[in-house]
CSV table of C-alpha atoms and ligand atoms in Angstrom, one decimal:
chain,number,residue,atom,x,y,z
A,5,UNK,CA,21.9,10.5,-93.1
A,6,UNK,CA,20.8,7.5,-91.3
A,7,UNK,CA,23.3,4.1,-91.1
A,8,UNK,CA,21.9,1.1,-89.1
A,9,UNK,CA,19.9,3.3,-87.3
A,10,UNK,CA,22.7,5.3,-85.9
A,11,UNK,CA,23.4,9.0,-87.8
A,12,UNK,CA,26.7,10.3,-88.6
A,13,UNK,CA,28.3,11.0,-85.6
A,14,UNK,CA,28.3,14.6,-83.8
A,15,UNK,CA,32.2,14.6,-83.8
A,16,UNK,CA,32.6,15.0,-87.0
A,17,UNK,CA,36.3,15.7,-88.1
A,18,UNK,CA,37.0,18.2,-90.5
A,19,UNK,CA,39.0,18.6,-93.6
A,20,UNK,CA,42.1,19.4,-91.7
A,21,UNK,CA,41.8,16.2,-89.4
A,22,UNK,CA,41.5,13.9,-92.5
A,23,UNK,CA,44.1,15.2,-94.0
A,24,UNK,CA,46.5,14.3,-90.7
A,25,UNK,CA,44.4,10.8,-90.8
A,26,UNK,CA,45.7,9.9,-94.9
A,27,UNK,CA,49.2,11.5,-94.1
A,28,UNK,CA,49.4,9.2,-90.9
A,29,UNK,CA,48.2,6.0,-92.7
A,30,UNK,CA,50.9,7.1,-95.2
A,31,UNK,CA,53.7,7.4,-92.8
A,32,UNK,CA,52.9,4.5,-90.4
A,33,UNK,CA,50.7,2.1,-92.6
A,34,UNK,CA,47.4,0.8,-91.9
A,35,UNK,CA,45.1,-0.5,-90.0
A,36,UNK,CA,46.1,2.5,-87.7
A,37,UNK,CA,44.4,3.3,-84.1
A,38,UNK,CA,45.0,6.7,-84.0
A,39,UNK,CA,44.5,8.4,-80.4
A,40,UNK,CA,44.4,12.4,-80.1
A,41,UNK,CA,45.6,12.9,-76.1
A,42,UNK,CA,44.2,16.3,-76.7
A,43,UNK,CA,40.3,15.0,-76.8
A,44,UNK,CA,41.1,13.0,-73.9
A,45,UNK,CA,41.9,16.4,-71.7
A,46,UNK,CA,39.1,18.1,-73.2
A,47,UNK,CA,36.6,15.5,-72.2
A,48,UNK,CA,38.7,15.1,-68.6
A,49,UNK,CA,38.4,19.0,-68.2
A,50,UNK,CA,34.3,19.1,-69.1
A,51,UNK,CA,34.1,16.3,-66.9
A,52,UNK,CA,35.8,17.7,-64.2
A,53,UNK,CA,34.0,21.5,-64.6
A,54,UNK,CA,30.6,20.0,-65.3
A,55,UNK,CA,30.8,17.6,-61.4
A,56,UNK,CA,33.9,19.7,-60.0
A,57,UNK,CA,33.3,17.8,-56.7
A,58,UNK,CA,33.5,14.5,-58.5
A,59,UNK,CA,36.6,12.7,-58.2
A,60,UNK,CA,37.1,11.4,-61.6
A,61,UNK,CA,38.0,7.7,-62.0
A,62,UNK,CA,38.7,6.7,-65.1
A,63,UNK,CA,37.8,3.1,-66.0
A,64,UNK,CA,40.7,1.6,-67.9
A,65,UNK,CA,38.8,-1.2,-68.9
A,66,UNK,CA,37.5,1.2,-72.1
A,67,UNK,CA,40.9,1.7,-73.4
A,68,UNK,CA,43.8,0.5,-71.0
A,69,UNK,CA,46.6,1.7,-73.5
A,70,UNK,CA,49.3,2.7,-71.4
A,71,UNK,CA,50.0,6.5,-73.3
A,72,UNK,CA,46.2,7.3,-72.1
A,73,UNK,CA,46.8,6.2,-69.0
A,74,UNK,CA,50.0,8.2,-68.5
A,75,UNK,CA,47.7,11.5,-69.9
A,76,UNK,CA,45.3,10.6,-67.4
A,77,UNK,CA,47.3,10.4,-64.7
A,78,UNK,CA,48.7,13.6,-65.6
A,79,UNK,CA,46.0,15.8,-65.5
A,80,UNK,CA,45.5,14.4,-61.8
A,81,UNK,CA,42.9,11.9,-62.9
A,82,UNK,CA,42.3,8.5,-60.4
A,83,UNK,CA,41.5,5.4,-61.9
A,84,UNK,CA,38.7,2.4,-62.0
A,85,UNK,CA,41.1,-1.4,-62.4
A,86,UNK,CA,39.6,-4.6,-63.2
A,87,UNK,CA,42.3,-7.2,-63.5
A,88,UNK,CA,45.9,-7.0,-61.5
A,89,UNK,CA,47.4,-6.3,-65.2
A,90,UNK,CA,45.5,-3.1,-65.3
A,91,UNK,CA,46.4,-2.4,-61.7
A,92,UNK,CA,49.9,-3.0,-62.9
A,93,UNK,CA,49.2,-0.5,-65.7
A,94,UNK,CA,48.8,2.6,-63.3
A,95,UNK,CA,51.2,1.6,-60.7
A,96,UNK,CA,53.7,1.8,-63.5
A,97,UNK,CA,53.1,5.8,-62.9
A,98,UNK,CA,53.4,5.7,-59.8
A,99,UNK,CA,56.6,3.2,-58.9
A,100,UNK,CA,59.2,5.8,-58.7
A,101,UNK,CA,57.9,6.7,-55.2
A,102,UNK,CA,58.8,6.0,-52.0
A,103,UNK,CA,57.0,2.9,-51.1
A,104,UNK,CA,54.9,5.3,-48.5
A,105,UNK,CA,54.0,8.1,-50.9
A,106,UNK,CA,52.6,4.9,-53.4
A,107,UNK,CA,50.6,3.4,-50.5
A,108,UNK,CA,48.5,6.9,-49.8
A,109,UNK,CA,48.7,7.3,-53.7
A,110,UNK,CA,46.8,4.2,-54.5
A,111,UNK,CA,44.3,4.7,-51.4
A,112,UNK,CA,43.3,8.0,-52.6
A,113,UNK,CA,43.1,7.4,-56.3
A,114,UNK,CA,42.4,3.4,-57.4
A,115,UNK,CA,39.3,1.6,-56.9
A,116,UNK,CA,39.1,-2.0,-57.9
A,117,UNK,CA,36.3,-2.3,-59.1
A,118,UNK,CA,35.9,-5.7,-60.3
A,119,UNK,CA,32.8,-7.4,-57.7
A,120,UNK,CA,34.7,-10.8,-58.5
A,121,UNK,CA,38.1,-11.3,-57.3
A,122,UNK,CA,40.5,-14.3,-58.1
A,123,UNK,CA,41.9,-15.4,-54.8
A,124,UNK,CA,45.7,-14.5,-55.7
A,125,UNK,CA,44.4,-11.7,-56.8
A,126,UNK,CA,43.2,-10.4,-53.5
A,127,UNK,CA,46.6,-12.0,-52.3
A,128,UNK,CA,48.7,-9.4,-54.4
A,129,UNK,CA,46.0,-6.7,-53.5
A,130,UNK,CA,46.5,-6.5,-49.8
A,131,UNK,CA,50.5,-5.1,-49.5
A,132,UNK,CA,48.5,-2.0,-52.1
A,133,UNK,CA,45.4,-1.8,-50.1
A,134,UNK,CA,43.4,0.1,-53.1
A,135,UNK,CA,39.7,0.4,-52.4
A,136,UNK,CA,37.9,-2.8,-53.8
A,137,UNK,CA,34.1,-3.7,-54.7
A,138,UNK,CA,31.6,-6.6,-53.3
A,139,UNK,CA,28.4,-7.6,-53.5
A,140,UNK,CA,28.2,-11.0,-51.8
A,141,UNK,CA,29.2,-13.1,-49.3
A,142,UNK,CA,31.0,-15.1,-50.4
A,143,UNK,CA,33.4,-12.3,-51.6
A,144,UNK,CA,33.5,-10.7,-48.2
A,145,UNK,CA,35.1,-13.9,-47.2
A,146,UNK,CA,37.4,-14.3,-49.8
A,147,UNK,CA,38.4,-10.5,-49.2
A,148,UNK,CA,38.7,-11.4,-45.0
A,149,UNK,CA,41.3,-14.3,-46.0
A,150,UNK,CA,43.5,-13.2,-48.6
A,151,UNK,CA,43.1,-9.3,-48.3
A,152,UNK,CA,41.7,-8.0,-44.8
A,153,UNK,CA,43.3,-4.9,-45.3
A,154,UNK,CA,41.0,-3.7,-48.5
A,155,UNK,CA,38.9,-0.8,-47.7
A,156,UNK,CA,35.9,-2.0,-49.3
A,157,UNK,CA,32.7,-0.3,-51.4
A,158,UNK,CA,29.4,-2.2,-51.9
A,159,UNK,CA,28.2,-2.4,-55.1
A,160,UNK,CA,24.7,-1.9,-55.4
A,161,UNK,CA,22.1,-3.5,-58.0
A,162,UNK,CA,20.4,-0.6,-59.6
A,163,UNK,CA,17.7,-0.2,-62.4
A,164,UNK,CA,19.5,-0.5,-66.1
A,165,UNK,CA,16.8,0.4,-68.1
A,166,UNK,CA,17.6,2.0,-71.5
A,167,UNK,CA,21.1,1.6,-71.5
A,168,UNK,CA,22.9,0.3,-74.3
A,169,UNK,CA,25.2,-2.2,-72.1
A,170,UNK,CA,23.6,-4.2,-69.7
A,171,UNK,CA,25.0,-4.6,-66.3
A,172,UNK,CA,22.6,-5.5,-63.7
A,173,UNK,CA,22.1,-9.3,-64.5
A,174,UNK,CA,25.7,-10.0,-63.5
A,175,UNK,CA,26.5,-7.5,-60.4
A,176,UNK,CA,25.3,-5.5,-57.6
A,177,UNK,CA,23.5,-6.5,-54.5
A,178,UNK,CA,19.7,-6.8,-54.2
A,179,UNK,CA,18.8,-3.1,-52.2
A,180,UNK,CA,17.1,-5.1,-49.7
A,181,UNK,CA,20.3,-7.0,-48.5
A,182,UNK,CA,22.4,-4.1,-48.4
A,183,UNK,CA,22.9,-3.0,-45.0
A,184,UNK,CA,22.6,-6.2,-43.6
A,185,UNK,CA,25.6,-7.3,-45.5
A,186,UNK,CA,27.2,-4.2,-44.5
A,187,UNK,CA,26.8,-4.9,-41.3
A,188,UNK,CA,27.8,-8.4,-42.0
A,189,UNK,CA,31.2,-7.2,-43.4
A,190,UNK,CA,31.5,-4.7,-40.0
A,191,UNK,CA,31.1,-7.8,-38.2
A,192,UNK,CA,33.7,-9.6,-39.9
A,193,UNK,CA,36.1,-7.6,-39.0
A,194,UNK,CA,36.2,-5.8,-42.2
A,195,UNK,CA,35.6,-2.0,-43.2
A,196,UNK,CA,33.0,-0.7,-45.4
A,197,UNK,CA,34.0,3.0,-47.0
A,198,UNK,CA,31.5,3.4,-49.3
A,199,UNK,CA,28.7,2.5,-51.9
A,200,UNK,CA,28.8,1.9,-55.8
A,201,UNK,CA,26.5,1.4,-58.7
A,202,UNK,CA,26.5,1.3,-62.4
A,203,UNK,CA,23.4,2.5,-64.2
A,204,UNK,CA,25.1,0.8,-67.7
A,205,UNK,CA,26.8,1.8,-70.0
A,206,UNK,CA,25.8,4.6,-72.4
A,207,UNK,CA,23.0,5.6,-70.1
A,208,UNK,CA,21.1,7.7,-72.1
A,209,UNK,CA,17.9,7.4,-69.9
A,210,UNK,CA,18.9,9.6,-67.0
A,211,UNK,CA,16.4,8.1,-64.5
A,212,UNK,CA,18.6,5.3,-63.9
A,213,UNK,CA,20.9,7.5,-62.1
A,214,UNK,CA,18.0,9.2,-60.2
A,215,UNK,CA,16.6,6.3,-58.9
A,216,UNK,CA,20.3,4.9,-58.3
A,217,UNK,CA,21.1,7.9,-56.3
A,218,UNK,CA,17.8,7.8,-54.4
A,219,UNK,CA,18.0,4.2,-53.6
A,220,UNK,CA,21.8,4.6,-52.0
A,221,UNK,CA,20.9,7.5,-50.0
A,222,UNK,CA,17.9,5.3,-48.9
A,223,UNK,CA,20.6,2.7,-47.4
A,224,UNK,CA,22.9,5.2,-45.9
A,225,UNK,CA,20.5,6.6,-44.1
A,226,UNK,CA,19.2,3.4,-42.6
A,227,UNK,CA,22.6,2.1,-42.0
A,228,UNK,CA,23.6,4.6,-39.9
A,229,UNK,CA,19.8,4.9,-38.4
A,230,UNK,CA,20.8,0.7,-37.2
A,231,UNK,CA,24.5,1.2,-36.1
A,232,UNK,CA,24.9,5.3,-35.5
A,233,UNK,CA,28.2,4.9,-38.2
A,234,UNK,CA,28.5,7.1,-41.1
A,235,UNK,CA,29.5,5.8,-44.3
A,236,UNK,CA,31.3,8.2,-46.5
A,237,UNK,CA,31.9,7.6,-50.1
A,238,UNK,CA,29.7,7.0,-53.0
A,239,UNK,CA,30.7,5.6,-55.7
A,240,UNK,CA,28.0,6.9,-59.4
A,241,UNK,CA,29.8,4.4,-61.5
A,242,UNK,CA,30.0,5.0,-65.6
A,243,UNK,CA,27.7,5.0,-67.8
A,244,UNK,CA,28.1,8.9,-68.8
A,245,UNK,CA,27.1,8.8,-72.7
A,246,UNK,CA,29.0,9.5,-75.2
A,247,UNK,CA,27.3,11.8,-78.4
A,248,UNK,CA,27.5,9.0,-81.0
A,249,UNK,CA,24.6,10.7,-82.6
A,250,UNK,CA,22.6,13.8,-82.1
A,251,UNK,CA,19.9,12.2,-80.1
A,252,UNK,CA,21.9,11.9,-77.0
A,253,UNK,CA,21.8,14.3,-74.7
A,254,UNK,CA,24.4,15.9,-73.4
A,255,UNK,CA,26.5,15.5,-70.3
A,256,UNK,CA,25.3,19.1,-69.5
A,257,UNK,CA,21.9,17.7,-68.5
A,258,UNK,CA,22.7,15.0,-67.2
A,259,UNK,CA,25.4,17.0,-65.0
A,260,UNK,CA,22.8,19.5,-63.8
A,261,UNK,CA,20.3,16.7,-62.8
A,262,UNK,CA,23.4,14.8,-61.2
A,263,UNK,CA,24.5,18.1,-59.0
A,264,UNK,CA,20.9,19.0,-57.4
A,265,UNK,CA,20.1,15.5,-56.7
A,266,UNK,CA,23.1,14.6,-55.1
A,267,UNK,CA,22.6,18.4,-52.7
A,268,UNK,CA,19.4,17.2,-52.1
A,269,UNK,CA,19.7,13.8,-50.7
A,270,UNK,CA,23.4,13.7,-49.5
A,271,UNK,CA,24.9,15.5,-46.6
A,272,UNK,CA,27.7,17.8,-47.5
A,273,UNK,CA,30.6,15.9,-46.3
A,274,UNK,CA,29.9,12.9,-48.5
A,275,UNK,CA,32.6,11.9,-50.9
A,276,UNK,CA,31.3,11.7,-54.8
A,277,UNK,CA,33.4,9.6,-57.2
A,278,UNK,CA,32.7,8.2,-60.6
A,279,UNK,CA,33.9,6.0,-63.0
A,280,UNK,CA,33.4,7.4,-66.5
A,281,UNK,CA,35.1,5.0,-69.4
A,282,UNK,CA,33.7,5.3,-72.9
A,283,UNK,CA,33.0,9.4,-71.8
A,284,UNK,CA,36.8,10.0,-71.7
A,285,UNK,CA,38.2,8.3,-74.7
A,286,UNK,CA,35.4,7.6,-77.5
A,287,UNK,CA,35.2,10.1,-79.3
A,288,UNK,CA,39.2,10.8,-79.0
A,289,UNK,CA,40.3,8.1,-81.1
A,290,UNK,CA,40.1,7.4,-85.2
A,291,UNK,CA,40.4,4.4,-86.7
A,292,UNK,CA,42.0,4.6,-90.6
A,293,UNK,CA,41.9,0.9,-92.3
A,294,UNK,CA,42.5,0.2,-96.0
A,295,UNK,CA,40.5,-1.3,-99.2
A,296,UNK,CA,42.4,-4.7,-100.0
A,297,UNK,CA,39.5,-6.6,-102.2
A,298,UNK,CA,36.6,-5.9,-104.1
A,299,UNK,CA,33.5,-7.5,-105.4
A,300,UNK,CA,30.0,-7.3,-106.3
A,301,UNK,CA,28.1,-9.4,-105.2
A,302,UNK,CA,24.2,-9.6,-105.0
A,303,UNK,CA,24.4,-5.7,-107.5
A,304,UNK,CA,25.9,-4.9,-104.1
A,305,UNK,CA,29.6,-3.2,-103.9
A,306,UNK,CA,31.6,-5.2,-101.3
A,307,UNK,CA,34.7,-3.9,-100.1
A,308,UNK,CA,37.3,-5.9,-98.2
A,309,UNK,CA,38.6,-3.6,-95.7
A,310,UNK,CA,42.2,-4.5,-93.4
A,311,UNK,CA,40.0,-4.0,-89.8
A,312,UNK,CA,36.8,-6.1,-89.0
A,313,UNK,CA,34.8,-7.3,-86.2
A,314,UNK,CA,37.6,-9.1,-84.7
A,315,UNK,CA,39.8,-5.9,-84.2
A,316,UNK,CA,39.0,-2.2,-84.1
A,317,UNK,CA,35.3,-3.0,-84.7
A,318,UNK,CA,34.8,-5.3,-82.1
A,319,UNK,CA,32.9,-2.9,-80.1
A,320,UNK,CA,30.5,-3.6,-82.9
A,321,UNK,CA,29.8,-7.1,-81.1
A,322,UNK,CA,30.7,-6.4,-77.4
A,323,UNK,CA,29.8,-2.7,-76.9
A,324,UNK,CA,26.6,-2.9,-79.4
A,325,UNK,CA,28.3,0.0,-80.6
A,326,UNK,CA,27.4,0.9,-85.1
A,327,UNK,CA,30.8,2.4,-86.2
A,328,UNK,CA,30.4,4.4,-89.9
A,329,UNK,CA,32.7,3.5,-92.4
A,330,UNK,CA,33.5,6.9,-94.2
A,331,UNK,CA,35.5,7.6,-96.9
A,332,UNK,CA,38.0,10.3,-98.0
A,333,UNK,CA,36.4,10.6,-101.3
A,334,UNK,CA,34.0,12.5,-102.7
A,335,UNK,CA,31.2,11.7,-105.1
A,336,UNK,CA,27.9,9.9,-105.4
A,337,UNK,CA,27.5,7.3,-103.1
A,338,UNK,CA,26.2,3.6,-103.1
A,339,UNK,CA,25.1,1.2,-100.4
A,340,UNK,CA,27.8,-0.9,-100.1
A,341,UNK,CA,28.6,-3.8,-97.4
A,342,UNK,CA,31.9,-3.5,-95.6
A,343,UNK,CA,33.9,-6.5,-94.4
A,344,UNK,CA,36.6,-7.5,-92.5
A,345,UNK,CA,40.2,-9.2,-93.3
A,346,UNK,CA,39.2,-12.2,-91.9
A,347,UNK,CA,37.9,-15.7,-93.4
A,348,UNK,CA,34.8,-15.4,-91.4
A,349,UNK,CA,31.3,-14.1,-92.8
A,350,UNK,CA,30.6,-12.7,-89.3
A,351,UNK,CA,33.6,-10.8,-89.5
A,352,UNK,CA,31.2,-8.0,-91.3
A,353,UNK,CA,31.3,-4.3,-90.5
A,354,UNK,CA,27.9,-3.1,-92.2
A,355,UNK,CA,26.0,-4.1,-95.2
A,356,UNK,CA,24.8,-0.7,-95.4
A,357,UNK,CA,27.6,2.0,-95.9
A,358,UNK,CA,27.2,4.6,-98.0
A,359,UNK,CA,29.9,5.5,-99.8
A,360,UNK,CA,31.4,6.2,-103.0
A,361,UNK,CA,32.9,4.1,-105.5
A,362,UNK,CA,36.6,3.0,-103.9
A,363,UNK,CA,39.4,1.1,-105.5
A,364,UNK,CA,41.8,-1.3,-103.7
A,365,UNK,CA,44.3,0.7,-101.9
A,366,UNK,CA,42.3,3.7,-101.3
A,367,UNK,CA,41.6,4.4,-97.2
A,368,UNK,CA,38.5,4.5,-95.1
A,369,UNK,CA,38.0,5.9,-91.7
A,370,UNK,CA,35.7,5.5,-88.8
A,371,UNK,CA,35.4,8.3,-86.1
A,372,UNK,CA,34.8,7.7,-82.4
A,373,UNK,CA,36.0,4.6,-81.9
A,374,UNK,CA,38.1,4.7,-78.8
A,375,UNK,CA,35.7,2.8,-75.9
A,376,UNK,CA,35.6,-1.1,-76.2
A,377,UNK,CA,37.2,-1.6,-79.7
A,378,UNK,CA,40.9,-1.4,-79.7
A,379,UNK,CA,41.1,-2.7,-76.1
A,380,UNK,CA,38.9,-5.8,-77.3
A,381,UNK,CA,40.5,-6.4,-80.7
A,382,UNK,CA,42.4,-10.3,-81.2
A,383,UNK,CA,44.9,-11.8,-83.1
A,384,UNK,CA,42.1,-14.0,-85.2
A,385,UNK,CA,43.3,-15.6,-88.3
A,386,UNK,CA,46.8,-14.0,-87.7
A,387,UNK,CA,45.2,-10.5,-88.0
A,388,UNK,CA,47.4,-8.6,-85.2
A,389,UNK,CA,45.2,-6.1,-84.0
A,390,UNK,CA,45.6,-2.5,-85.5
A,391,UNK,CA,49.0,0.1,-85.0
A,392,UNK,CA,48.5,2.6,-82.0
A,393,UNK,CA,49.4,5.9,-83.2
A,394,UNK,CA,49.2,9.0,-80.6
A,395,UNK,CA,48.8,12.7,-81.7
A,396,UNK,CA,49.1,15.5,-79.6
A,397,UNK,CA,50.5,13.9,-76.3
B,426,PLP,C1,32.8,-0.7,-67.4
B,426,PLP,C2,32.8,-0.1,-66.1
B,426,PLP,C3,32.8,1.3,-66.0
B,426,PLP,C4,32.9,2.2,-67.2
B,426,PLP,O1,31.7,2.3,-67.8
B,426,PLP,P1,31.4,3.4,-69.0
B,426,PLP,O2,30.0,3.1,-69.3
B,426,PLP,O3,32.4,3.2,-70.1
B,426,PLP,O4,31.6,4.8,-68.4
B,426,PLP,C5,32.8,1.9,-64.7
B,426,PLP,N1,32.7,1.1,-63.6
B,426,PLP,C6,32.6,-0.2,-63.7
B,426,PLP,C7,32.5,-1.0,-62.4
B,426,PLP,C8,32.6,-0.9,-64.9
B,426,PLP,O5,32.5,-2.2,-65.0
């Protein structure tokens, strides 16, 4: 069945699930966020045994709620921080040790990976010394001042063609200018560990990360042809895609290709990380919101739902992400727009759901909807954004 283009999603719950999903909304209420830390290991363990000599950063920016992050951290994952408050966020995990055990901690296993830094950032940065990203000048400067201690990545421009979220335009280093600003940084004083890129997100054409790979082996190879240094990390970025319909492919391929190009152009002693967001928590988190008003209005059904655009589905706007409305009922169904609590006309869900008839009170659900929804939602029009509820933890 087609919706917006997009078909019903490949993680479809069963019977059982929706009946935990009704009995949840029971006990707690709705609009409920509803995460299942169980799909988050799964998807960290196929991650990990699909690109076992990845080191697995996960990008908080998707979903920075602090029960994942504690799950994540768990398992032994590292993590990708944007902002000092998600920073903050994992060193929470880490602050009961010694001050020594927290400095090699964050080394190994944060990457800031935000290419703009606020000076005071960088400020409260350097006593942490995480790894941290650059692509300019300017930056490098910034970074000399305020945190000469950073170990720093590069953060290369790379083709995002095909991808659902669009990257490119705003970071990354032309591939011409990298090694001279390597060398640049070197010269500065500063040290450069490793290289980055980010193919966009939901990357479903796997060429990007082809050519990405290619070009950054291109620029290692020259830099250490000009200076005789070796530089040993690479970062592959996000962008791993998540099966919101059938047509994607799976991380399987993309895996395989991902493993023999990386033997074939990388010396053995290079250091592979990534920093896979939507991959790790999508499809682990259920959103259950309620019918509170009903109309017709054009012969159409239109129900009035307690989640919209401005909370859970705000992915729908940022992420360019379609999120089905389903229902728990039964029966012959009806195109039917779906809107959101809000006095806002652009606070609408879909003018295309099928479902079947519902009456005010009764529940709706949307599946896979764990990267860029909750973690964008607002408080618009005094709408707090929907109850966090965590199932097997
Ligand atoms: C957003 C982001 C990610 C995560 O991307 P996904 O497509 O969700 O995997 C990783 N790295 C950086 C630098 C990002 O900005």
């Amino acid at each position: 069945m087609e919706i917006e283009g997009q078909s019903i999603p490949v993680h479809h719950i069963g019977s059982k699930n929706k009946e935990l999903l009704q009995n949840l909304a029971k006990e707690h209420g709705t609009p409920i966020f509803v995460i299942n830390h169980e799909q988050i290991r799964d998807n960290y363990r196929e991650f990990k045994e699909r690109m076992p000599d990845v080191q697995v950063y996960y990008a908080v920016k998707a979903n920075s709620n602090p029960e994942i992050i504690k799950t994540l951290y768990d398992l032994g994952c590292s993590f990708d921080v944007a902002s000092m408050p998600e920073f903050m966020l994992v060193y929470e995990n880490i602050k009961h040790l010694s001050e020594e055990e927290q400095l090699e901690w964050i080394y190994q296993n944060i990457i800031y990976a935000n290419t703009i830094k606020p000076t005071e950032t960088l400020e409260a940065l350097d006593r942490y010394r995480p790894l941290v990203t650059f692509d300019n000048i300017e930056e490098l400067k910034k970074i000399k001042k305020y945190s000469p201690q950073a170990g720093l990545v590069l953060r290369l421009r790379v083709p995002n063609t095909g991808s659902v979220v669009e990257l490119s335009s705003k970071f990354g280093v032309e591939p011409g200018d990298a090694v001279d600003l390597i060398v640049e940084a070197f010269e500065m004083g500063l040290t450069v560990e490793g290289l980055s890129f980010h193919v966009g997100s939901q990357c479903t054409n796997f060429e990007n990360y082809i050519l990405a790979l290619e070009l950054s082996a291109e620029i290692l190879t020259e830099f250490e042809l000009r200076t005789g240094e070796k530089i040993k990390l690479l970062d592959i970025g996000g962008g791993f895609p998540v099966k919101y319909n059938p047509y994607v492919k799976s991380i399987r391929t993309l895996a395989t290709q991902l493993n023999e190009e990386i033997e074939r152009l990388f010396s053995p002693e290079i250091q592979i990380m990534a920093e896979p967001g939507r991959f790790l928590v999508a499809n682990a988190c259920s959103l259950v919101a309620k019918v509170i008003g009903k109309a017709f209005r054009d012969g159409k059904p239109c129900y009035y739902i307690n989640d919209g655009v401005y909370h859970t589905y705000s992915g729908q706007v940022f992420d360019h992400c379609n999120y089905p409305v389903l229902s728990f009922k039964d029966g012959e169904t009806q195109i039917s727009a779906v809107f959101g609590p809000t006095c806002d006309a652009f606070d609408t869900i879909t003018l295309s759901a099928e479902l079947p008839e519902l009456e005010i009170g009764d529940l709706v659900f949307s599946e896979n909807i764990g990267a860029y929804s909750h973690a964008s939602s607002t408080y618009f029009n005094g709408f707090p954004p929907a109850k966090v509820v965590h199932i097997n933890k």
